[in-house]
Short mmCIF file of C-alpha atoms in Angstrom, two decimals:
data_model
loop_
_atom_site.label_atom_id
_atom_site.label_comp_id
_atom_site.label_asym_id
_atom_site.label_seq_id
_atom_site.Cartn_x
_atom_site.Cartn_y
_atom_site.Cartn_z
CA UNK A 1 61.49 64.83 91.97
CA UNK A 2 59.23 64.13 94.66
CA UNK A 3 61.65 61.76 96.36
CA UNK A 4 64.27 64.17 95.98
CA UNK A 5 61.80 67.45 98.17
CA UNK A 6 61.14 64.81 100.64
CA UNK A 7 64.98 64.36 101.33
CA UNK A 8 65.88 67.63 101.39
CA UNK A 9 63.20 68.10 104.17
CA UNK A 10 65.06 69.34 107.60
CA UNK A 11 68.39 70.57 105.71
CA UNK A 12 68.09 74.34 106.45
CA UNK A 13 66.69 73.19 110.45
CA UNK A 14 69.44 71.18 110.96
CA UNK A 15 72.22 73.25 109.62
CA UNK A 16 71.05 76.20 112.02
CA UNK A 17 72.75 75.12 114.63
CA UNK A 18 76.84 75.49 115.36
CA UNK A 19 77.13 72.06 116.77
CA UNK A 20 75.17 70.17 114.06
CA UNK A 21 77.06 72.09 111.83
CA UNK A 22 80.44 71.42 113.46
CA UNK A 23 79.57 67.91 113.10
CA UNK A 24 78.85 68.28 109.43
CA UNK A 25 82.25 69.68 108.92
CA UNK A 26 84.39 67.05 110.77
CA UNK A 27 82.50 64.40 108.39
CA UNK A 28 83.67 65.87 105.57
CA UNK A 29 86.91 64.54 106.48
CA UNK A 30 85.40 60.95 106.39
CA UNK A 31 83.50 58.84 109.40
CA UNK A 32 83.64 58.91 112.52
CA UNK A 33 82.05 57.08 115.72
CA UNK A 34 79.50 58.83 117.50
CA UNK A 35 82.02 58.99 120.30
CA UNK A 36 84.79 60.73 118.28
CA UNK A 37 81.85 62.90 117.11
CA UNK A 38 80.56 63.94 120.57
CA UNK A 39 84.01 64.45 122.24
CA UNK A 40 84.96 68.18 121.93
CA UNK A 41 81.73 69.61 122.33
CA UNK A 42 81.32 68.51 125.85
CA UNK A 43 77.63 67.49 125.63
CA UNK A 44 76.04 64.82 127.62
CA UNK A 45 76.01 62.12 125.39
CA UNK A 46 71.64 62.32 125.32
CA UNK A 47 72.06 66.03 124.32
CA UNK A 48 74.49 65.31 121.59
CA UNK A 49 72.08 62.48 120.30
CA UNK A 50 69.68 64.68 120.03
CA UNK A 51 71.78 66.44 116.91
CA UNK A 52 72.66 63.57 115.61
CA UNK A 53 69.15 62.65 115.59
CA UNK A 54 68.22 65.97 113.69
CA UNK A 55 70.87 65.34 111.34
CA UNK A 56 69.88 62.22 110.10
CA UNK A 57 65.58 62.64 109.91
CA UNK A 58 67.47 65.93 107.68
CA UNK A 59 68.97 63.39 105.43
CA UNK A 60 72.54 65.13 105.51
CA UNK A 61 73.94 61.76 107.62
CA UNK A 62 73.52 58.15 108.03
CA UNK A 63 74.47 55.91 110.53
CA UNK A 64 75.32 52.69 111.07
CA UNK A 65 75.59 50.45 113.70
CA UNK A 66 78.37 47.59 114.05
CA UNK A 67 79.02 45.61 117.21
CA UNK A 68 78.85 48.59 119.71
CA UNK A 69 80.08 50.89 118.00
CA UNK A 70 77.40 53.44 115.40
CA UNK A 71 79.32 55.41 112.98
CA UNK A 72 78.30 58.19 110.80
CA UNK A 73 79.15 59.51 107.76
CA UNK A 74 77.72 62.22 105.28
CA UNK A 75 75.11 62.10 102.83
CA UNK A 76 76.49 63.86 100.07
CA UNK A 77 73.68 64.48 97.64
CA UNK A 78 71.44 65.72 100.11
CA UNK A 79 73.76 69.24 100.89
CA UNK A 80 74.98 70.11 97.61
CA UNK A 81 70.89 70.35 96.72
CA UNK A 82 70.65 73.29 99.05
CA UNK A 83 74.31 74.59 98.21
CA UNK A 84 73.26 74.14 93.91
CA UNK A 85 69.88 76.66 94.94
CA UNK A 86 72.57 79.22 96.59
CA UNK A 87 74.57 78.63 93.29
CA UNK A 88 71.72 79.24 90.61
CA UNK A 89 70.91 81.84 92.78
CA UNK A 90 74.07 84.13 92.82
CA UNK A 91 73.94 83.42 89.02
CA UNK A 92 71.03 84.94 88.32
CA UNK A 93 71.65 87.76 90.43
CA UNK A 94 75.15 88.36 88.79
CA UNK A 95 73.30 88.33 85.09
CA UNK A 96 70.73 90.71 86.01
CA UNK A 97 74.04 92.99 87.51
CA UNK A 98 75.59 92.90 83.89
CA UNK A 99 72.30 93.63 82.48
CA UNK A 100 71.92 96.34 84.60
CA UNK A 101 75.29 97.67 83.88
CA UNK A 102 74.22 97.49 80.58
CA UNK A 103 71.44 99.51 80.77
CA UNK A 104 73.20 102.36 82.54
CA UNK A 105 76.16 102.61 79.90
CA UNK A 106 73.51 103.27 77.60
CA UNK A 107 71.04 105.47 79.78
CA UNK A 108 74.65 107.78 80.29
CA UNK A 109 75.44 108.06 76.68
CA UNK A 110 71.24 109.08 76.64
CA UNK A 111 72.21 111.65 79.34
CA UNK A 112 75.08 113.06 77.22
CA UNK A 113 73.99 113.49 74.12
CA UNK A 114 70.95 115.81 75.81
CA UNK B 1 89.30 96.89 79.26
CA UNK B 2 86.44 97.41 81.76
CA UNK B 3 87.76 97.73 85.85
CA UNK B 4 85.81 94.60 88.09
CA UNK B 5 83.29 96.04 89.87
CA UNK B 6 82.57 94.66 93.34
CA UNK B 7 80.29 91.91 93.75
CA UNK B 8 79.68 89.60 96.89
CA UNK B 9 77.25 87.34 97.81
CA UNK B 10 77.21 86.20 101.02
CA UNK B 11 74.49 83.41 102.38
CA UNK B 12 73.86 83.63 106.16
CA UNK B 13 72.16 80.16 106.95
CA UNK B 14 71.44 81.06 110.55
CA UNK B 15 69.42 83.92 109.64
CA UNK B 16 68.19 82.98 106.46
CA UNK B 17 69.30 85.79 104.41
CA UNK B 18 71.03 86.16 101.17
CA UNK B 19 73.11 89.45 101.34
CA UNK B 20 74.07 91.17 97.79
CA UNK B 21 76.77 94.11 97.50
CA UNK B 22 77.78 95.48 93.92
CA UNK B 23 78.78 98.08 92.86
CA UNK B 24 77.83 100.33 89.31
CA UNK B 25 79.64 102.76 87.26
CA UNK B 26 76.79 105.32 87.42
CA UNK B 27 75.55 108.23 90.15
CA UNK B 28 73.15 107.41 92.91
CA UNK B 29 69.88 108.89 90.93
CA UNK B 30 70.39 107.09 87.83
CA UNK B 31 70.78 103.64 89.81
CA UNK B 32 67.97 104.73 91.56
CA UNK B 33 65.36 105.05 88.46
CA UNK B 34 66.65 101.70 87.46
CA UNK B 35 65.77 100.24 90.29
CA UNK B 36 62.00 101.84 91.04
CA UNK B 37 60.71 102.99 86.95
CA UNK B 38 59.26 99.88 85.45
CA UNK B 39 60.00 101.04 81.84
CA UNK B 40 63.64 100.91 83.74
CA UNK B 41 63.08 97.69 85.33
CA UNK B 42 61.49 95.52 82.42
CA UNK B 43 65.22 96.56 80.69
CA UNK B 44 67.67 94.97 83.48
CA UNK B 45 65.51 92.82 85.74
CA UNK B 46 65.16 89.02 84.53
CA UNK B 47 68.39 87.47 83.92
CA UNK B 48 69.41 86.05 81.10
CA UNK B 49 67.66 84.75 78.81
CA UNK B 50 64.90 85.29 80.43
CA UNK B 51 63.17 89.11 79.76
CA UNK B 52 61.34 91.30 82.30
CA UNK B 53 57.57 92.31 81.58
CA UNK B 54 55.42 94.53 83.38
CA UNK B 55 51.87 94.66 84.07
CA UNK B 56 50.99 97.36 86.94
CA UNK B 57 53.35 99.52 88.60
CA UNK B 58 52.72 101.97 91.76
CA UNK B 59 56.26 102.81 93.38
CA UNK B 60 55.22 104.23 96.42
CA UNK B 61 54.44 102.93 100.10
CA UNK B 62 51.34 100.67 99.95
CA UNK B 63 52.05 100.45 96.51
CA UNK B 64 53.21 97.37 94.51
CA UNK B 65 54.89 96.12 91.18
CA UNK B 66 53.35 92.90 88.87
CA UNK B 67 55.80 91.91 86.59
CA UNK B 68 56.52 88.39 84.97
CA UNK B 69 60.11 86.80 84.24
CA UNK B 70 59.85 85.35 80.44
CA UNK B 71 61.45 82.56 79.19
CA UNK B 72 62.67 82.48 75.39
CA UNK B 73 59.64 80.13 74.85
CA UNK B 74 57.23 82.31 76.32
CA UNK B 75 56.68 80.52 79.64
CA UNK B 76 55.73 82.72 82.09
CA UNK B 77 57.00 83.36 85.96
CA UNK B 78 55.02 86.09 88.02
CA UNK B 79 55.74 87.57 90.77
CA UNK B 80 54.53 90.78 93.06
CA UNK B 81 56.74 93.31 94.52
CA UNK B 82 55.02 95.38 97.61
CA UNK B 83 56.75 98.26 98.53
CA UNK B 84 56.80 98.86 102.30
CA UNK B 85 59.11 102.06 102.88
CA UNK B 86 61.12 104.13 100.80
CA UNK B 87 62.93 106.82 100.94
CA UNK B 88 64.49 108.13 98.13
CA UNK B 89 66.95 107.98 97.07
CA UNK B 90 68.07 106.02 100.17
CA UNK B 91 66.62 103.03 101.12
CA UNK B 92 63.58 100.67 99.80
CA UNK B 93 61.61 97.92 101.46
CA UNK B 94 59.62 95.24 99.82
CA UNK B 95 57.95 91.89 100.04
CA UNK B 96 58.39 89.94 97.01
CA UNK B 97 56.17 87.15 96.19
CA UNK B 98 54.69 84.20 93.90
CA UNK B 99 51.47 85.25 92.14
CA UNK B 100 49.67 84.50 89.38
CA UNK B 101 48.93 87.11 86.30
CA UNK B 102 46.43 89.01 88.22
CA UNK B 103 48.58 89.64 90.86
CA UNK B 104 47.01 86.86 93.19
CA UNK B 105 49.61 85.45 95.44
CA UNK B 106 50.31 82.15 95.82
CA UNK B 107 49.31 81.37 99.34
CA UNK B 108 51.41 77.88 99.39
CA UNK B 109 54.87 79.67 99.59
CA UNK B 110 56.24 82.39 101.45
CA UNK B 111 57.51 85.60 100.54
CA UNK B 112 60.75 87.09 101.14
CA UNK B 113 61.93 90.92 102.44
CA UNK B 114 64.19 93.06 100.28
CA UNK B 115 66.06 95.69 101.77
CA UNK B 116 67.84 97.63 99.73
CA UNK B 117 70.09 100.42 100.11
CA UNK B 118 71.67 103.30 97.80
CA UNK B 119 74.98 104.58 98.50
CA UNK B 120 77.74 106.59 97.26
CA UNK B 121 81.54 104.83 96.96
CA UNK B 122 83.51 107.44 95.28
CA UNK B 123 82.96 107.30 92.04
CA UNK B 124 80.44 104.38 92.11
CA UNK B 125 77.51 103.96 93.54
CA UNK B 126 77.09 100.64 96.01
CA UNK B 127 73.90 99.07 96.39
CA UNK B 128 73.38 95.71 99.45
CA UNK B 129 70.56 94.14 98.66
CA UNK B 130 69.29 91.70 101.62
CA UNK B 131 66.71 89.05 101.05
CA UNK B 132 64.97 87.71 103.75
CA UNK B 133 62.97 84.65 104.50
CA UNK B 134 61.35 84.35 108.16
CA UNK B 135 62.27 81.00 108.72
CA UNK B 136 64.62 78.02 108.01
CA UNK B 137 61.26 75.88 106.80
CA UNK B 138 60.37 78.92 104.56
CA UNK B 139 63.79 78.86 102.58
CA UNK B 140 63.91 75.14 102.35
CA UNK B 141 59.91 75.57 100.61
CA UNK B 142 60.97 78.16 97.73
CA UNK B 143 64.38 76.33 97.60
CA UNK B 144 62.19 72.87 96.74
CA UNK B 145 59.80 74.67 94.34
CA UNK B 146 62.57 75.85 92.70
CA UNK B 147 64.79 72.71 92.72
CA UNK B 148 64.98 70.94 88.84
CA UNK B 149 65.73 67.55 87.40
CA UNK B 150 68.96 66.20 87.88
CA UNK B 151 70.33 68.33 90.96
CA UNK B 152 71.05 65.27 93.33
CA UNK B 153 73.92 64.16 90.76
CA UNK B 154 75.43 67.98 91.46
CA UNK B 155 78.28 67.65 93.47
CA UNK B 156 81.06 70.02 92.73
CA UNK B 157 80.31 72.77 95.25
CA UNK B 158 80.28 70.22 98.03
CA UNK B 159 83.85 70.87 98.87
CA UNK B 160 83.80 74.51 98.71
CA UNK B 161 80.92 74.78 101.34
CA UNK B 162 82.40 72.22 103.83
CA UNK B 163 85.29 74.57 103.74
CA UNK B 164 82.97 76.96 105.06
CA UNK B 165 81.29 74.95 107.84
CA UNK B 166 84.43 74.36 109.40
#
């Protein structure tokens, strides 16, 4: 439990931001090379780092370096956390709607038997 | 057979806002009173299973609700509703908060801002909630307070939300 707060540290900072999340989307499709990553946002390649950077202290990435080449690739665990809070979320919000509808079915039938 | 009434929920991760839109079979006034009478509210407010109770209630600017979310085995969740502006049968604003029984809040976790609003659709009447938290770190704190056992292993959404990344 603890481990799992600690790694879900940085996930809301990181996806803030259109490139990060950009980059987040293209490795859903699988890994790619920091090179592939970088190459249509137009970014000096420091710049772009820097996301990359942000994305991995977020634990939504890892990276790996072999030969010259470092290649990333998502961390799936760590973004369905945030997405499963959204979930329980619009759950509870869509029982407390029926209870609600509930409750003004009967407060009508109240209203017309007055 | 009952007509679907509109619901959306729409997460804004840039912002930090959770934005909720349904609509109810019922005029503006009576959604109104459900929303802002606690005998109203302790009938509709917890979802299932849990129940709503309340403790103090003082609808009116400056004014704030204590209620508790119950579970079936009578552990309790509290929380404190301050009510910033209303107009009724318009528009409400509120802070809503972690506290304990006494209405204490808990100073360790933020507190979100409702803004909800009242309005006619034909025969319905549409109310938009939107929940606010002032910052990315602020969401991610009630989002870990509330996370539970087992969640890493839950991975069936993924999909769905990398759809909506791209």
């Amino acid at each position: 439990m603890e481990n799992y707060s600690i790694a879900l540290n940085g996930v809301f900072h990181a996806l803030a931001d259109p490139t990060r999340r950009s980059v987040i989307a293209r490795l859903g499709r699988g890994p790619a090379s920091i090179k592939e990553l970088a190459a249509p946002f137009g970014l000096g390649l420091p710049s772009f780092l820097k996301h990359i950077k942000v994305l991995e202290n977020s634990g939504l990435i890892a990276s790996e370096k072999v030969g010259r080449v470092r290649t990333c690739k998502l961390q799936r665990g760590n973004l369905a956390a945030a997405e499963k809070w959204f979930d329980e979320q619009r759950v509870a919000w869509e029982s407390r709607y029926e209870n609600l509808d509930q409750l003004l079915t009967h407060l009508k039938g109240e209203q017309d038997e007055s | 057979m009952k007509a679907e009434l509109q619901f959306d929920f729409l997460v804004n991760k840039e912002k930090n806002t959770i934005t909720i839109k349904r609509a109810f079979a019922a005029k503006r006034q009576l959604v109104w009173d459900c929303y802002t009478k606690s005998e109203l509210l302790d009938r509709w407010f917890a979802p299932k299973p849990l129940i709503t109770k309340t403790s103090f209630m003082d609808f009116r600017e400056g004014g704030h609700w204590l209620y508790a979310m119950v579970e079936p085995g009578g552990q309790e969740y509290w929380g404190r509703m301050d009510y910033q502006t209303i107009r009724p049968i318009d528009h409400y604003t509120s802070l809503d908060g972690f506290c304990d029984n006494t209405g204490a809040l808990n100073p360790a976790l933020p507190r979100s801002q409702w803004s909800v609003t009242f309005s006619d659709a034909e025969t319905h009447t549409l109310v938009e909630t939107v929940v606010s938290y002032a910052s990315a770190e602020a969401l991610q704190q009630v989002i870990q307070m509330g996370l539970k056992e087992g969640l890493a292993s839950t991975l069936e959404r993924l999909d769905e939300l990398l759809l909506t990344l791209n």
